[in-house]
PDB file of C-alpha atoms in Angstrom:
ATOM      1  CA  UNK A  17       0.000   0.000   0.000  1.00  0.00           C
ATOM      2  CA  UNK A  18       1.163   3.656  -0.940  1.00  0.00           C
ATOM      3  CA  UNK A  19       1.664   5.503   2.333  1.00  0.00           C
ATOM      4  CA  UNK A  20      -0.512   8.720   1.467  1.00  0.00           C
ATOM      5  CA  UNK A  21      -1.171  10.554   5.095  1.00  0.00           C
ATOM      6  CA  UNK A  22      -2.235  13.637   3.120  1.00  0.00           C
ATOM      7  CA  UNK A  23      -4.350  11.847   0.738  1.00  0.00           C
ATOM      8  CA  UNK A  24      -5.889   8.272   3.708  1.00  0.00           C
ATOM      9  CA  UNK A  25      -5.120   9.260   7.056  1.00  0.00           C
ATOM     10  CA  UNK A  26      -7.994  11.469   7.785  1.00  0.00           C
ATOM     11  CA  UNK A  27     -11.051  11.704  10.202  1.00  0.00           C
ATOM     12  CA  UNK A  28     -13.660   9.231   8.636  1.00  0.00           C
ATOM     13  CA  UNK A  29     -16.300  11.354   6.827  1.00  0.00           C
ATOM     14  CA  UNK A  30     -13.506  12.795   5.425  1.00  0.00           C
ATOM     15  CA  UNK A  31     -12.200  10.328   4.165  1.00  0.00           C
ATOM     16  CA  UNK A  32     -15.200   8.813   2.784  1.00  0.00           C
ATOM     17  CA  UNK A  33     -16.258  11.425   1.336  1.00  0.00           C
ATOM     18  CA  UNK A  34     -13.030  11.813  -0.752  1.00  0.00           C
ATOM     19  CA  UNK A  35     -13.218   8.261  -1.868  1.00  0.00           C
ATOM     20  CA  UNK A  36     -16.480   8.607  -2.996  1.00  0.00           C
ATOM     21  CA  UNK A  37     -15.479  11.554  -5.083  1.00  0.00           C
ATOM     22  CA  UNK A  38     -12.467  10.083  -6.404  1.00  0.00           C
ATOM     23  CA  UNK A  39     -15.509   6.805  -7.158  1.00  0.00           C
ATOM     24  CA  UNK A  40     -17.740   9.205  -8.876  1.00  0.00           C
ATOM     25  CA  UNK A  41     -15.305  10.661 -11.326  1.00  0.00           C
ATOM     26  CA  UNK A  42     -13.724   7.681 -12.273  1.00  0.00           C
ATOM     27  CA  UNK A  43     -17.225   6.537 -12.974  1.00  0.00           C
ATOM     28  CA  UNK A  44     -18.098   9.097 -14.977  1.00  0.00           C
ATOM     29  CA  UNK A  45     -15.232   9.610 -17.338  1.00  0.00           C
ATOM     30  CA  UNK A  46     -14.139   5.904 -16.812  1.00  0.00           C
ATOM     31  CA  UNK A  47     -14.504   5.759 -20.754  1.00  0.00           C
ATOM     32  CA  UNK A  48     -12.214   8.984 -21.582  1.00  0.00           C
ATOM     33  CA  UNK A  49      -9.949   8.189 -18.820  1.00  0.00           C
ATOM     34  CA  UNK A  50      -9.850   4.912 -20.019  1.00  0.00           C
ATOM     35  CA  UNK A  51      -9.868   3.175 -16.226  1.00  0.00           C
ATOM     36  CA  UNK A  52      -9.551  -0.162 -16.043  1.00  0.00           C
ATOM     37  CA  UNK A  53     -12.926  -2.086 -15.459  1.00  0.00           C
ATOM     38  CA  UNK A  54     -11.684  -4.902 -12.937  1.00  0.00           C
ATOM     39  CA  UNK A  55     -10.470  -1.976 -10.777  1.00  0.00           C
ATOM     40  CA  UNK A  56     -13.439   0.221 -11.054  1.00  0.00           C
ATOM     41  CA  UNK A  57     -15.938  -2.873  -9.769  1.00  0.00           C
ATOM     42  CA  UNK A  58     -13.445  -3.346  -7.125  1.00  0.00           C
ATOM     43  CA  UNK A  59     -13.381  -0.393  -5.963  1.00  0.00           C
ATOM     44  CA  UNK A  60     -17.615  -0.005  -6.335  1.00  0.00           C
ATOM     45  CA  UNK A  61     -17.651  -2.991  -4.094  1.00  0.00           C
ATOM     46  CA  UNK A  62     -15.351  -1.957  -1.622  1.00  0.00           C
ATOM     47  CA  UNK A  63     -16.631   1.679  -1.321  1.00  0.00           C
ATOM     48  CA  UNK A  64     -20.482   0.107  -1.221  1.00  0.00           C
ATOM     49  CA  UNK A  65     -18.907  -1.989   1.922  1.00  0.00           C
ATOM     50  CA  UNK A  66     -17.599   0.939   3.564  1.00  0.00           C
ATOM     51  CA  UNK A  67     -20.703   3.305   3.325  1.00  0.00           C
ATOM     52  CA  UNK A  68     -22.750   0.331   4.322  1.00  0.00           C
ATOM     53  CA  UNK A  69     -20.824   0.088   7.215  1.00  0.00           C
ATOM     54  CA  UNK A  70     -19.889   3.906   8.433  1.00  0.00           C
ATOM     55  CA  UNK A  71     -23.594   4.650   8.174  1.00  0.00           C
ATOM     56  CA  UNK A  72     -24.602   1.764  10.593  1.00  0.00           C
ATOM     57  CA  UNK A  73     -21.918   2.473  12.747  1.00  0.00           C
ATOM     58  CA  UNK A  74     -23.264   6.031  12.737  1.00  0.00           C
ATOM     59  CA  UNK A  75     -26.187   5.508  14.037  1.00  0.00           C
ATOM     60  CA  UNK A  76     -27.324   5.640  17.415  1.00  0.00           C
ATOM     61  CA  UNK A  77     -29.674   2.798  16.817  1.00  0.00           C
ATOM     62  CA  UNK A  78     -27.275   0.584  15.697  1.00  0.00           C
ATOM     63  CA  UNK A  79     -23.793   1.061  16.664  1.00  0.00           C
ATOM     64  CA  UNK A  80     -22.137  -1.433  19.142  1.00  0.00           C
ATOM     65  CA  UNK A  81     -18.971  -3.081  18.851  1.00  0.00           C
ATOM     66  CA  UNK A  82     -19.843  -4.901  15.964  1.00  0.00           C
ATOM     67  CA  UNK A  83     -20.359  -2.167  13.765  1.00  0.00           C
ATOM     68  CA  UNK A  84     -17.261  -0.490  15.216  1.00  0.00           C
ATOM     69  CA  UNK A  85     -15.156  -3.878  13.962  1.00  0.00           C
ATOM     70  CA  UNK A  86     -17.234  -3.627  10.896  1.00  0.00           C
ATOM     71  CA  UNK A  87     -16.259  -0.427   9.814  1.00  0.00           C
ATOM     72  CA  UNK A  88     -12.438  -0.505  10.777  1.00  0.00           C
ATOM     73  CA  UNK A  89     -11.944  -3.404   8.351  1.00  0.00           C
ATOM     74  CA  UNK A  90     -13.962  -1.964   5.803  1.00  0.00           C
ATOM     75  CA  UNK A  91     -11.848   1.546   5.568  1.00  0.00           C
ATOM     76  CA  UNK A  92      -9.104  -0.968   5.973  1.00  0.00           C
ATOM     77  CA  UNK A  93      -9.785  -2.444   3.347  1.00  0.00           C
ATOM     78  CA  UNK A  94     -10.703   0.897   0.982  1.00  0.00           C
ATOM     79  CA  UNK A  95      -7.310   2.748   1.954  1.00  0.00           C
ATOM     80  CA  UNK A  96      -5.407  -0.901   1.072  1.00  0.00           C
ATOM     81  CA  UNK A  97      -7.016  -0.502  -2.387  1.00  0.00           C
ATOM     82  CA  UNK A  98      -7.152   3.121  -2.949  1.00  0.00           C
ATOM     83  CA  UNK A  99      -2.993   3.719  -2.204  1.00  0.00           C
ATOM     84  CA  UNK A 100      -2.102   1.967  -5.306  1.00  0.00           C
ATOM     85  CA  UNK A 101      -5.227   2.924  -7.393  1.00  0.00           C
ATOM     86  CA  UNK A 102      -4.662   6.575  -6.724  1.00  0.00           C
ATOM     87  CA  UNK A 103      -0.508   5.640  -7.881  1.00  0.00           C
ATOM     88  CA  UNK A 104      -3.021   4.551 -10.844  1.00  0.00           C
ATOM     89  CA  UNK A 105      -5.033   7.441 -12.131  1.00  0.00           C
ATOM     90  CA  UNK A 106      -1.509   9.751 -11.093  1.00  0.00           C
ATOM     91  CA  UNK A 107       0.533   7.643 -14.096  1.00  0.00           C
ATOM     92  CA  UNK A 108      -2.523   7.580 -16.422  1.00  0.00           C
ATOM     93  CA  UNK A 109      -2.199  10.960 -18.016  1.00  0.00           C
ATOM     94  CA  UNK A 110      -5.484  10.044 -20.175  1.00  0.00           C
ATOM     95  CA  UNK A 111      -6.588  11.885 -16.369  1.00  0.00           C
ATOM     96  CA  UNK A 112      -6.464  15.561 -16.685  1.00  0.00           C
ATOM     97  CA  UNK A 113      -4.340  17.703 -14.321  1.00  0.00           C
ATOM     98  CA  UNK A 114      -7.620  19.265 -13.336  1.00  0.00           C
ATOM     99  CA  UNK A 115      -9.379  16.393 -12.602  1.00  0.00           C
ATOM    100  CA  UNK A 116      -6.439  14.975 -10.295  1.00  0.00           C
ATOM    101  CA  UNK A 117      -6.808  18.631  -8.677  1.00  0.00           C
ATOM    102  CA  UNK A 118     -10.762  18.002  -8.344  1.00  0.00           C
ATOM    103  CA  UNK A 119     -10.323  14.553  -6.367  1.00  0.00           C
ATOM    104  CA  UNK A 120      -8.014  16.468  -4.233  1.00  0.00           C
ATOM    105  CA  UNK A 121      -5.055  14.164  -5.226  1.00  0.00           C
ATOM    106  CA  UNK A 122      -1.742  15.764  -5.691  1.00  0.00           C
ATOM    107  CA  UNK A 123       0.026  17.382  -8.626  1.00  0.00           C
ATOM    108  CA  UNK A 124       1.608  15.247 -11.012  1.00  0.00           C
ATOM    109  CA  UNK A 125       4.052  19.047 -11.370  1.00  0.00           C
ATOM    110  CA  UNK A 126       6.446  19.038  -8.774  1.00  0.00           C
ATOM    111  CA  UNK A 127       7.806  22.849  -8.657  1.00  0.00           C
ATOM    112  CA  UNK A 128      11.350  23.625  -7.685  1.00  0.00           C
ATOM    113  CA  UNK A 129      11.944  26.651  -4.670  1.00  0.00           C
ATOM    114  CA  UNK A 130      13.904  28.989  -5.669  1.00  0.00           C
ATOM    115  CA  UNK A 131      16.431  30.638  -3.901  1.00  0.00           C
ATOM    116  CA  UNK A 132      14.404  34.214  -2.049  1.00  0.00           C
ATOM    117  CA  UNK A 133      15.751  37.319  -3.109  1.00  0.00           C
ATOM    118  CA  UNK A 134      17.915  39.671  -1.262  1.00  0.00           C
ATOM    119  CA  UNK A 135      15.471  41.956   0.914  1.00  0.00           C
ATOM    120  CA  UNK A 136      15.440  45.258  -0.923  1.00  0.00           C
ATOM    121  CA  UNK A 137      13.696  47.652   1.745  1.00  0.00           C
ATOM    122  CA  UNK A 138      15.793  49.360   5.047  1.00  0.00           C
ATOM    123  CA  UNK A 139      16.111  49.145   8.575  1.00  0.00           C
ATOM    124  CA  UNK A 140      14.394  51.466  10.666  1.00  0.00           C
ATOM    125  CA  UNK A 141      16.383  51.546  14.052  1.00  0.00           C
ATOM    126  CA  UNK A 142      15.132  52.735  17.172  1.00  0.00           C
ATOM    127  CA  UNK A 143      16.897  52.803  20.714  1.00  0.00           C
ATOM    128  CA  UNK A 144      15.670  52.354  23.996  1.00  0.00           C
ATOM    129  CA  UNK A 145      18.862  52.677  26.550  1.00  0.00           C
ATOM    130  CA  UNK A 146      19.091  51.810  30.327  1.00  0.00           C
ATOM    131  CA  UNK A 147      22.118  52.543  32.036  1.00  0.00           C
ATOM    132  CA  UNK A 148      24.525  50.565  30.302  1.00  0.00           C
ATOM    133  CA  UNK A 149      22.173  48.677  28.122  1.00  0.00           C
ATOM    134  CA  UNK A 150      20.946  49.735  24.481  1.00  0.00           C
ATOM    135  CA  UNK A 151      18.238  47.882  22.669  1.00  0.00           C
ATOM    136  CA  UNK A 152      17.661  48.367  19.031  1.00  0.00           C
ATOM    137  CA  UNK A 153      14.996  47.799  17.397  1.00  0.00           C
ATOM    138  CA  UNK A 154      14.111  47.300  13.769  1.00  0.00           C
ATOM    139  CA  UNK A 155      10.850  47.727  12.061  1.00  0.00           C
ATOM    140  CA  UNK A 156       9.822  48.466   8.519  1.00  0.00           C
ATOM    141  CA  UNK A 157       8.749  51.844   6.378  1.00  0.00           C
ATOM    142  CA  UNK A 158       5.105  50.987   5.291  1.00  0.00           C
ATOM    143  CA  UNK A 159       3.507  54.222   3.948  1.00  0.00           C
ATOM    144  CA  UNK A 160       5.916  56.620   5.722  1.00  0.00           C
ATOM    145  CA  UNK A 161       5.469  54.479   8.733  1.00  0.00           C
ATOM    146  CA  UNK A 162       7.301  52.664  10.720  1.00  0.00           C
ATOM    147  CA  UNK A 163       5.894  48.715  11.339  1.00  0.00           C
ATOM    148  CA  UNK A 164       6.494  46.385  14.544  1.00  0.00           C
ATOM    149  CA  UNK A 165       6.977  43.282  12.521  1.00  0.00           C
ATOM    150  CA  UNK A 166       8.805  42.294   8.942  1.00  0.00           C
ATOM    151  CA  UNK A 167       6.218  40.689   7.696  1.00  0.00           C
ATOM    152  CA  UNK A 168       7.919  39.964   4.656  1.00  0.00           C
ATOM    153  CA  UNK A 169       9.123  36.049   3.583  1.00  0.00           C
ATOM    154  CA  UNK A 170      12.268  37.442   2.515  1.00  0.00           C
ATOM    155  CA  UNK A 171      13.500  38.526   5.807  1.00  0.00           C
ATOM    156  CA  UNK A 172      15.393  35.724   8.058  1.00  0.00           C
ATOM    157  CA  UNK A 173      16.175  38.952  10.682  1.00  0.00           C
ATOM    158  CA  UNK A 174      18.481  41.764  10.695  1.00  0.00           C
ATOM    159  CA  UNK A 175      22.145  42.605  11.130  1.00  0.00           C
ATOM    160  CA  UNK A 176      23.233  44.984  13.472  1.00  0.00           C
ATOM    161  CA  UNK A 177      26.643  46.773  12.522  1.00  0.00           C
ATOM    162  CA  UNK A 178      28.177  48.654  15.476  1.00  0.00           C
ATOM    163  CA  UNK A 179      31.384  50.073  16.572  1.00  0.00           C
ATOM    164  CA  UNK A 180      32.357  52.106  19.713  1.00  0.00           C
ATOM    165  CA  UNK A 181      33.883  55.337  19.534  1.00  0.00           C
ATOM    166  CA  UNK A 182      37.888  55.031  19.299  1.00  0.00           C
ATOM    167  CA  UNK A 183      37.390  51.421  17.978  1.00  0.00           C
ATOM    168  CA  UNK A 184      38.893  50.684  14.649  1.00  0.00           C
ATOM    169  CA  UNK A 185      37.035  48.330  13.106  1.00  0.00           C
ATOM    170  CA  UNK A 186      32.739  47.510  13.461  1.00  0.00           C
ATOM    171  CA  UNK A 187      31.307  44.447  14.881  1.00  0.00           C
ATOM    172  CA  UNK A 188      28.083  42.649  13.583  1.00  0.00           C
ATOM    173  CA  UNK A 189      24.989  40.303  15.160  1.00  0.00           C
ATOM    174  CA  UNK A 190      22.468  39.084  13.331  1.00  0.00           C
ATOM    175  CA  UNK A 191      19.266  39.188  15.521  1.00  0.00           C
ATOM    176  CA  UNK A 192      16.183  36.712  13.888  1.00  0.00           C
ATOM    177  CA  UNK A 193      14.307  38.840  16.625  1.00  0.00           C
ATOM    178  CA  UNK A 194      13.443  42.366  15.930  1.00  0.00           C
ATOM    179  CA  UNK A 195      15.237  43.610  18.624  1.00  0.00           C
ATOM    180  CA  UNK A 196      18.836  43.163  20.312  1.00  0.00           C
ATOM    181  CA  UNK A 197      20.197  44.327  23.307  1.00  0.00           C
ATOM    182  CA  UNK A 198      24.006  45.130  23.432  1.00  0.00           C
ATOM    183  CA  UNK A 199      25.835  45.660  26.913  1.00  0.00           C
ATOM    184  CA  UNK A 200      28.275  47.815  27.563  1.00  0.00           C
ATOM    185  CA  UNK A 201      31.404  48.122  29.692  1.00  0.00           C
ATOM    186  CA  UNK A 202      31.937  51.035  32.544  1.00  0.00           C
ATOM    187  CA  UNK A 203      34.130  52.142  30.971  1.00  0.00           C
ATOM    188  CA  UNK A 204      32.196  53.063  27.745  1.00  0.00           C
ATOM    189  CA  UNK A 205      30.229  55.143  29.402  1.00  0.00           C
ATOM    190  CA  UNK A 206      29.826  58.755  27.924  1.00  0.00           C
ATOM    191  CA  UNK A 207      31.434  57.304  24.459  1.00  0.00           C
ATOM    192  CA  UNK A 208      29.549  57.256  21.351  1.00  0.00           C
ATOM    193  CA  UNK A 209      28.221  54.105  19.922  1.00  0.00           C
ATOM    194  CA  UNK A 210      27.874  54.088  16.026  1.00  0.00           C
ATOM    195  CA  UNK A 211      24.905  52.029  14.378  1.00  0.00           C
ATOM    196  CA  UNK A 212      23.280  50.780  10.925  1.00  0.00           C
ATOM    197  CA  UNK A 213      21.050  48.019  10.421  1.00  0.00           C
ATOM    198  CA  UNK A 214      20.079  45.725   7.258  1.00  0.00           C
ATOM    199  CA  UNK A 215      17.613  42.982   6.931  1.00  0.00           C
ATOM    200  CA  UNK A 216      18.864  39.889   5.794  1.00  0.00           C
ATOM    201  CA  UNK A 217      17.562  37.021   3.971  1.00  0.00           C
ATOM    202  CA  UNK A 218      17.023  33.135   4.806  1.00  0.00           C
ATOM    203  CA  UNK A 219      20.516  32.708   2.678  1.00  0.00           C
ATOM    204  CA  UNK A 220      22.159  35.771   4.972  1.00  0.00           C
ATOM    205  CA  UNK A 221      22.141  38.240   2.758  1.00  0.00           C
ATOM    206  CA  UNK A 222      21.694  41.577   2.974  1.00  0.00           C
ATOM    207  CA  UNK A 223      20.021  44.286   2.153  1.00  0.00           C
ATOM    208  CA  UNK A 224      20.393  48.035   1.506  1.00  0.00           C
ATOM    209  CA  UNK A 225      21.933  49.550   4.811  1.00  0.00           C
ATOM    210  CA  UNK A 226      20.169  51.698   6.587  1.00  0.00           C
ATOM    211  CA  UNK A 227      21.889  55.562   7.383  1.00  0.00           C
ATOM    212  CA  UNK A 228      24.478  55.205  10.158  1.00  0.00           C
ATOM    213  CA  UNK A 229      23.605  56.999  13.765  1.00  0.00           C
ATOM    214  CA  UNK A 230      25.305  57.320  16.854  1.00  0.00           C
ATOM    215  CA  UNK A 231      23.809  57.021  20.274  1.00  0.00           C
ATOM    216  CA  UNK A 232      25.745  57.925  23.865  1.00  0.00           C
ATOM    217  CA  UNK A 233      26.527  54.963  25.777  1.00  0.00           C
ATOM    218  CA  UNK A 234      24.924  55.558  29.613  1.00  0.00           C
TER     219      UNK A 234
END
C-alpha cells in the first residue's frame, strides 16, 4: 500500500467522502480516462462496503462493537485498495491535471523553490537605553510608517553593525528577533556608539543599509 497521510489518514467522513469523489469521477469519465474495469468494480464494491458500514456504525440505533469492527476493516480495506489505485489514475495521463486537482489528489508538477531574493527595503532603528544597556529595534517603512513586525518572507532577521567610539574596526549580530540588546562596559560610558542596520535574507544576505547613527553609551 502507498503511504498517502495527506491523501488516507484522515477523520472518517472525510475520508469517505473523498473516496467517494475520487468513485464518482472515475465513474463518470471511466470511458475517456480509459480506467480499467476490474479496478473500477473493485473499488464499487469496496466503497459500497464501507458506506454500508460507516452509516450503521453512525447511528445511534445501531452502533455497538460490531459495527465499530465492521467499519475498521472496511476503511481498511478501501485505503489498502485506494494507495495503489490513486498511484493509478496519477501515471494515467489520459486523467487531466484538473481532474487529479478536483479529487483532491496531488500534482503530477512538482515545482522547484527557488532561492528568495535579497530583501530590498531598510532598517528602521530605534533605541531604547538603560544605564549601560541599548536595545535596538528594527521595524519596517510601510507608507511613511514605521511597522512592529517584517512581515515579509524574505527577511530571516536583521544585522546589526556597530562600533564604539575610538574602535577601529565595526562588529556585527544578526538578531532573527526584531530587537537586540548590546551591553556595555563602565568604561564606555559617555562614548559614542555608532549604528546601521540591514535585513537579511534566509541565505544571509543583505540588504540596503540603513543611514548610520550614533547614540551615547549611559
Amino acid at each position: 500500500m502507498s503511504k498517502r497521510k495527506g491523501t488516507l489518514d484522515k477523520p472518517d467522513a472525510e475520508f469517505l467522502a473523498q473516496a467517494n469523489t475520487i468513485n464518482s469521477q472515475c465513474n463518470q469519465h471511466k470511458t475517456d480516462w480509459k480506467i480499467d474495469d476490474d479496478r473500477l468494480t473493485t473499488f464499487d464494491g469496496l466503497l459500497g462496503v464501507a458506506n454500508t458500514a460507516y452509516a450503521a456504525n453512525r447511528d445511534k440505533a445501531t452502533k455497538n462493537a460490531t459495527t465499530s469492527a465492521r467499519k475498521k476493516a472496511a476503511f481498511g480495506e478501501l485505503k489498502h485498495f485506494l494507495g495503489p489505485f490513486i498511484d493509478y489514475l496519477e501515471v494515467n495521463f489520459s486523467v487531466p491535471d484538473a481532474a487529479l486537482d478536483a479529487m483532491g489528489l496531488r500534482s503530477r508538477h512538482h515545482h522547484a523553490h527557488l532561492p528568495l531574493p535579497r530583501p530590498t527595503d531598510e532598517v528602521v532603528l530605534s533605541v531604547r537605553k538603560q544605564h549601560d544597556e541599548m536595545t535596538l529595534y528594527a521595524s519596517r517603512v510601510e507608507l511613511g510608517h514605521p511597522t512592529a513586525t517584517t512581515a515579509l518572507a524574505t527577511h530571516h532577521g536583521f544585522m546589526l553593525r556597530y562600533k564604539i567610539e575610538g574602535e577601529e574596526h565595526y562588529r556585527t549580530v544578526i538578531s532573527t528577533r526584531l530587537h537586540h540588546t548590546l551591553f556595555f562596559e563602565r568604561q564606555d560610558e559617555g562614548k559614542r556608539v555608532y549604528l546601521s542596520a540591514a535585513w537579511v535574507s534566509p541565505r544571509l544576505e543583505t540588504g540596503p543599509w540603513s543611514d548610520e547613527f550614533s547614540e551615547v553609551i549611559g
